[in-house]
JSON list of C-alpha atoms in Angstrom, two decimals:
[
{"chain": "A", "resi": 1, "resn": "UNK", "atom": "CA", "xyz": [0.00, 0.00, 0.00]},
{"chain": "A", "resi": 2, "resn": "UNK", "atom": "CA", "xyz": [1.28, 3.45, -0.87]},
{"chain": "A", "resi": 3, "resn": "UNK", "atom": "CA", "xyz": [2.02, 5.63, 2.11]},
{"chain": "A", "resi": 4, "resn": "UNK", "atom": "CA", "xyz": [1.47, 9.37, 2.25]},
{"chain": "A", "resi": 5, "resn": "UNK", "atom": "CA", "xyz": [3.84, 11.45, 4.35]},
{"chain": "A", "resi": 6, "resn": "UNK", "atom": "CA", "xyz": [2.81, 14.89, 5.59]},
{"chain": "A", "resi": 7, "resn": "UNK", "atom": "CA", "xyz": [5.54, 17.05, 7.13]},
{"chain": "A", "resi": 8, "resn": "UNK", "atom": "CA", "xyz": [5.03, 20.40, 8.84]},
{"chain": "A", "resi": 9, "resn": "UNK", "atom": "CA", "xyz": [7.59, 22.86, 7.51]},
{"chain": "A", "resi": 10, "resn": "UNK", "atom": "CA", "xyz": [9.72, 24.97, 9.80]},
{"chain": "A", "resi": 11, "resn": "UNK", "atom": "CA", "xyz": [9.42, 27.78, 7.24]},
{"chain": "A", "resi": 12, "resn": "UNK", "atom": "CA", "xyz": [6.69, 29.92, 5.70]},
{"chain": "A", "resi": 13, "resn": "UNK", "atom": "CA", "xyz": [5.15, 28.76, 2.43]},
{"chain": "A", "resi": 14, "resn": "UNK", "atom": "CA", "xyz": [7.27, 30.86, 0.04]},
{"chain": "A", "resi": 15, "resn": "UNK", "atom": "CA", "xyz": [10.53, 29.93, 1.73]},
{"chain": "A", "resi": 16, "resn": "UNK", "atom": "CA", "xyz": [9.54, 26.24, 1.76]},
{"chain": "A", "resi": 17, "resn": "UNK", "atom": "CA", "xyz": [8.72, 26.49, -1.95]},
{"chain": "A", "resi": 18, "resn": "UNK", "atom": "CA", "xyz": [12.11, 28.08, -2.70]},
{"chain": "A", "resi": 19, "resn": "UNK", "atom": "CA", "xyz": [13.88, 25.42, -0.65]},
{"chain": "A", "resi": 20, "resn": "UNK", "atom": "CA", "xyz": [11.96, 22.72, -2.53]},
{"chain": "A", "resi": 21, "resn": "UNK", "atom": "CA", "xyz": [12.95, 24.10, -5.93]},
{"chain": "A", "resi": 22, "resn": "UNK", "atom": "CA", "xyz": [16.57, 24.46, -4.80]},
{"chain": "A", "resi": 23, "resn": "UNK", "atom": "CA", "xyz": [16.69, 20.91, -3.44]},
{"chain": "A", "resi": 24, "resn": "UNK", "atom": "CA", "xyz": [15.30, 19.50, -6.69]},
{"chain": "A", "resi": 25, "resn": "UNK", "atom": "CA", "xyz": [17.75, 21.57, -8.75]},
{"chain": "A", "resi": 26, "resn": "UNK", "atom": "CA", "xyz": [20.77, 20.53, -6.68]},
{"chain": "A", "resi": 27, "resn": "UNK", "atom": "CA", "xyz": [20.05, 16.93, -7.64]},
{"chain": "A", "resi": 28, "resn": "UNK", "atom": "CA", "xyz": [19.87, 17.78, -11.35]},
{"chain": "A", "resi": 29, "resn": "UNK", "atom": "CA", "xyz": [16.26, 16.63, -11.50]},
{"chain": "A", "resi": 30, "resn": "UNK", "atom": "CA", "xyz": [13.78, 18.07, -13.96]},
{"chain": "A", "resi": 31, "resn": "UNK", "atom": "CA", "xyz": [10.73, 20.04, -12.84]},
{"chain": "A", "resi": 32, "resn": "UNK", "atom": "CA", "xyz": [8.14, 18.97, -15.40]},
{"chain": "A", "resi": 33, "resn": "UNK", "atom": "CA", "xyz": [5.25, 21.08, -14.12]},
{"chain": "A", "resi": 34, "resn": "UNK", "atom": "CA", "xyz": [4.16, 23.42, -11.36]},
{"chain": "A", "resi": 35, "resn": "UNK", "atom": "CA", "xyz": [0.45, 23.45, -10.60]},
{"chain": "A", "resi": 36, "resn": "UNK", "atom": "CA", "xyz": [-0.59, 26.50, -8.61]},
{"chain": "A", "resi": 37, "resn": "UNK", "atom": "CA", "xyz": [-3.94, 25.40, -7.20]},
{"chain": "A", "resi": 38, "resn": "UNK", "atom": "CA", "xyz": [-4.41, 28.74, -5.40]},
{"chain": "A", "resi": 39, "resn": "UNK", "atom": "CA", "xyz": [-4.04, 30.70, -8.61]},
{"chain": "A", "resi": 40, "resn": "UNK", "atom": "CA", "xyz": [-6.41, 28.34, -10.39]},
{"chain": "A", "resi": 41, "resn": "UNK", "atom": "CA", "xyz": [-8.95, 28.84, -7.61]},
{"chain": "A", "resi": 42, "resn": "UNK", "atom": "CA", "xyz": [-8.58, 32.62, -7.89]},
{"chain": "A", "resi": 43, "resn": "UNK", "atom": "CA", "xyz": [-9.15, 32.38, -11.66]},
{"chain": "A", "resi": 44, "resn": "UNK", "atom": "CA", "xyz": [-12.41, 30.57, -10.86]},
{"chain": "A", "resi": 45, "resn": "UNK", "atom": "CA", "xyz": [-13.42, 33.38, -8.47]},
{"chain": "A", "resi": 46, "resn": "UNK", "atom": "CA", "xyz": [-12.70, 31.31, -5.38]},
{"chain": "A", "resi": 47, "resn": "UNK", "atom": "CA", "xyz": [-10.29, 31.61, -2.47]},
{"chain": "A", "resi": 48, "resn": "UNK", "atom": "CA", "xyz": [-7.76, 28.94, -1.50]},
{"chain": "A", "resi": 49, "resn": "UNK", "atom": "CA", "xyz": [-4.80, 29.21, 0.84]},
{"chain": "A", "resi": 50, "resn": "UNK", "atom": "CA", "xyz": [-1.40, 28.68, -0.78]},
{"chain": "A", "resi": 51, "resn": "UNK", "atom": "CA", "xyz": [-1.37, 25.26, -2.44]},
{"chain": "A", "resi": 52, "resn": "UNK", "atom": "CA", "xyz": [1.14, 24.23, -5.12]},
{"chain": "A", "resi": 53, "resn": "UNK", "atom": "CA", "xyz": [2.04, 20.86, -6.63]},
{"chain": "A", "resi": 54, "resn": "UNK", "atom": "CA", "xyz": [5.46, 20.23, -8.18]},
{"chain": "A", "resi": 55, "resn": "UNK", "atom": "CA", "xyz": [5.97, 17.35, -10.61]},
{"chain": "A", "resi": 56, "resn": "UNK", "atom": "CA", "xyz": [9.61, 16.41, -11.04]},
{"chain": "A", "resi": 57, "resn": "UNK", "atom": "CA", "xyz": [11.91, 13.54, -11.67]},
{"chain": "A", "resi": 58, "resn": "UNK", "atom": "CA", "xyz": [14.70, 11.79, -13.46]},
{"chain": "A", "resi": 59, "resn": "UNK", "atom": "CA", "xyz": [13.64, 10.05, -16.68]},
{"chain": "A", "resi": 60, "resn": "UNK", "atom": "CA", "xyz": [16.40, 7.45, -16.25]},
{"chain": "A", "resi": 61, "resn": "UNK", "atom": "CA", "xyz": [15.02, 6.21, -12.92]},
{"chain": "A", "resi": 62, "resn": "UNK", "atom": "CA", "xyz": [11.43, 6.25, -14.14]},
{"chain": "A", "resi": 63, "resn": "UNK", "atom": "CA", "xyz": [12.27, 4.48, -17.40]},
{"chain": "A", "resi": 64, "resn": "UNK", "atom": "CA", "xyz": [13.97, 1.60, -15.58]},
{"chain": "A", "resi": 65, "resn": "UNK", "atom": "CA", "xyz": [10.75, 0.93, -13.68]},
{"chain": "A", "resi": 66, "resn": "UNK", "atom": "CA", "xyz": [8.47, 1.51, -16.68]},
{"chain": "A", "resi": 67, "resn": "UNK", "atom": "CA", "xyz": [10.47, -0.95, -18.80]},
{"chain": "A", "resi": 68, "resn": "UNK", "atom": "CA", "xyz": [9.41, -3.69, -16.40]},
{"chain": "A", "resi": 69, "resn": "UNK", "atom": "CA", "xyz": [5.89, -2.42, -15.82]},
{"chain": "A", "resi": 70, "resn": "UNK", "atom": "CA", "xyz": [4.59, 0.60, -17.77]},
{"chain": "A", "resi": 71, "resn": "UNK", "atom": "CA", "xyz": [1.60, 0.85, -15.41]},
{"chain": "A", "resi": 72, "resn": "UNK", "atom": "CA", "xyz": [3.78, 2.61, -12.81]},
{"chain": "A", "resi": 73, "resn": "UNK", "atom": "CA", "xyz": [3.65, 5.56, -15.19]},
{"chain": "A", "resi": 74, "resn": "UNK", "atom": "CA", "xyz": [0.42, 6.56, -13.43]},
{"chain": "A", "resi": 75, "resn": "UNK", "atom": "CA", "xyz": [2.61, 7.44, -10.42]},
{"chain": "A", "resi": 76, "resn": "UNK", "atom": "CA", "xyz": [5.34, 9.23, -12.35]},
{"chain": "A", "resi": 77, "resn": "UNK", "atom": "CA", "xyz": [6.77, 11.80, -12.33]},
{"chain": "A", "resi": 78, "resn": "UNK", "atom": "CA", "xyz": [7.25, 12.27, -8.59]},
{"chain": "A", "resi": 79, "resn": "UNK", "atom": "CA", "xyz": [5.05, 14.82, -6.87]},
{"chain": "A", "resi": 80, "resn": "UNK", "atom": "CA", "xyz": [5.35, 16.99, -3.79]},
{"chain": "A", "resi": 81, "resn": "UNK", "atom": "CA", "xyz": [2.44, 19.12, -2.64]},
{"chain": "A", "resi": 82, "resn": "UNK", "atom": "CA", "xyz": [2.96, 22.25, -0.55]},
{"chain": "A", "resi": 83, "resn": "UNK", "atom": "CA", "xyz": [-0.12, 23.67, 1.11]},
{"chain": "A", "resi": 84, "resn": "UNK", "atom": "CA", "xyz": [-1.09, 25.98, 3.95]},
{"chain": "A", "resi": 85, "resn": "UNK", "atom": "CA", "xyz": [-3.60, 24.92, 6.57]},
{"chain": "A", "resi": 86, "resn": "UNK", "atom": "CA", "xyz": [-4.18, 26.50, 9.98]},
{"chain": "A", "resi": 87, "resn": "UNK", "atom": "CA", "xyz": [-1.22, 28.87, 9.42]},
{"chain": "A", "resi": 88, "resn": "UNK", "atom": "CA", "xyz": [1.19, 25.98, 8.89]},
{"chain": "A", "resi": 89, "resn": "UNK", "atom": "CA", "xyz": [2.96, 24.94, 5.70]},
{"chain": "A", "resi": 90, "resn": "UNK", "atom": "CA", "xyz": [2.63, 21.25, 4.88]},
{"chain": "A", "resi": 91, "resn": "UNK", "atom": "CA", "xyz": [4.93, 19.25, 2.62]},
{"chain": "A", "resi": 92, "resn": "UNK", "atom": "CA", "xyz": [3.14, 16.13, 1.37]},
{"chain": "A", "resi": 93, "resn": "UNK", "atom": "CA", "xyz": [4.40, 13.26, -0.78]},
{"chain": "A", "resi": 94, "resn": "UNK", "atom": "CA", "xyz": [3.75, 9.61, -1.41]},
{"chain": "A", "resi": 95, "resn": "UNK", "atom": "CA", "xyz": [6.13, 6.71, -0.82]},
{"chain": "A", "resi": 96, "resn": "UNK", "atom": "CA", "xyz": [5.52, 4.29, -3.64]},
{"chain": "A", "resi": 97, "resn": "UNK", "atom": "CA", "xyz": [5.26, 0.55, -3.28]},
{"chain": "A", "resi": 98, "resn": "UNK", "atom": "CA", "xyz": [5.19, -1.54, -6.43]},
{"chain": "A", "resi": 99, "resn": "UNK", "atom": "CA", "xyz": [5.51, -5.30, -6.98]},
{"chain": "A", "resi": 100, "resn": "UNK", "atom": "CA", "xyz": [8.63, -5.40, -9.16]},
{"chain": "A", "resi": 101, "resn": "UNK", "atom": "CA", "xyz": [10.34, -8.71, -9.87]},
{"chain": "A", "resi": 102, "resn": "UNK", "atom": "CA", "xyz": [13.50, -7.26, -11.38]},
{"chain": "A", "resi": 103, "resn": "UNK", "atom": "CA", "xyz": [16.34, -6.19, -9.11]},
{"chain": "A", "resi": 104, "resn": "UNK", "atom": "CA", "xyz": [17.10, -3.04, -11.12]},
{"chain": "A", "resi": 105, "resn": "UNK", "atom": "CA", "xyz": [13.45, -1.93, -11.00]},
{"chain": "A", "resi": 106, "resn": "UNK", "atom": "CA", "xyz": [13.25, -2.46, -7.24]},
{"chain": "A", "resi": 107, "resn": "UNK", "atom": "CA", "xyz": [16.52, -0.59, -6.75]},
{"chain": "A", "resi": 108, "resn": "UNK", "atom": "CA", "xyz": [15.21, 2.29, -8.89]},
{"chain": "A", "resi": 109, "resn": "UNK", "atom": "CA", "xyz": [12.02, 2.43, -6.80]},
{"chain": "A", "resi": 110, "resn": "UNK", "atom": "CA", "xyz": [14.00, 2.45, -3.56]},
{"chain": "A", "resi": 111, "resn": "UNK", "atom": "CA", "xyz": [16.23, 5.22, -4.92]},
{"chain": "A", "resi": 112, "resn": "UNK", "atom": "CA", "xyz": [13.20, 7.23, -6.03]},
{"chain": "A", "resi": 113, "resn": "UNK", "atom": "CA", "xyz": [11.57, 6.96, -2.60]},
{"chain": "A", "resi": 114, "resn": "UNK", "atom": "CA", "xyz": [14.81, 7.99, -0.86]},
{"chain": "A", "resi": 115, "resn": "UNK", "atom": "CA", "xyz": [15.30, 11.00, -3.11]},
{"chain": "A", "resi": 116, "resn": "UNK", "atom": "CA", "xyz": [11.72, 12.27, -2.74]},
{"chain": "A", "resi": 117, "resn": "UNK", "atom": "CA", "xyz": [11.87, 11.82, 1.03]},
{"chain": "A", "resi": 118, "resn": "UNK", "atom": "CA", "xyz": [15.18, 13.72, 1.28]},
{"chain": "A", "resi": 119, "resn": "UNK", "atom": "CA", "xyz": [13.93, 16.56, -0.93]},
{"chain": "A", "resi": 120, "resn": "UNK", "atom": "CA", "xyz": [10.74, 16.97, 1.11]},
{"chain": "A", "resi": 121, "resn": "UNK", "atom": "CA", "xyz": [12.64, 16.95, 4.41]},
{"chain": "A", "resi": 122, "resn": "UNK", "atom": "CA", "xyz": [15.18, 19.49, 3.14]},
{"chain": "A", "resi": 123, "resn": "UNK", "atom": "CA", "xyz": [12.40, 21.78, 1.96]},
{"chain": "A", "resi": 124, "resn": "UNK", "atom": "CA", "xyz": [10.60, 21.52, 5.30]},
{"chain": "A", "resi": 125, "resn": "UNK", "atom": "CA", "xyz": [13.78, 21.76, 7.37]},
{"chain": "A", "resi": 126, "resn": "UNK", "atom": "CA", "xyz": [13.00, 18.56, 9.28]},
{"chain": "A", "resi": 127, "resn": "UNK", "atom": "CA", "xyz": [15.12, 15.47, 9.83]},
{"chain": "A", "resi": 128, "resn": "UNK", "atom": "CA", "xyz": [14.08, 11.85, 9.76]}
]
């Protein structure tokens, strides 16, 4: 079963977002998309506290897993959601579990989970 992790950041939303982008960039990962849910809500005439989703990854890691089972593509690229609730900034991501038979695919999944966890914790300023 996939496991969601929700961290409370030690920083305000904008600083957490900057830290997240920096952490992703330092690992030479690609940011594929930024979805600003708050801006989208405002465009619909509605109000939403800060809420942004970043989609990022490394095509090499993802391709290794997708070569064994393309269905994992529904989970890729990796995602981290930043949102404000009750004056706190949350950093949310999902640890993936997938039934791979191949050693290289399982190693790629483990690496992916470790990288996403480290990036989220760096952005939030929290340790394990």
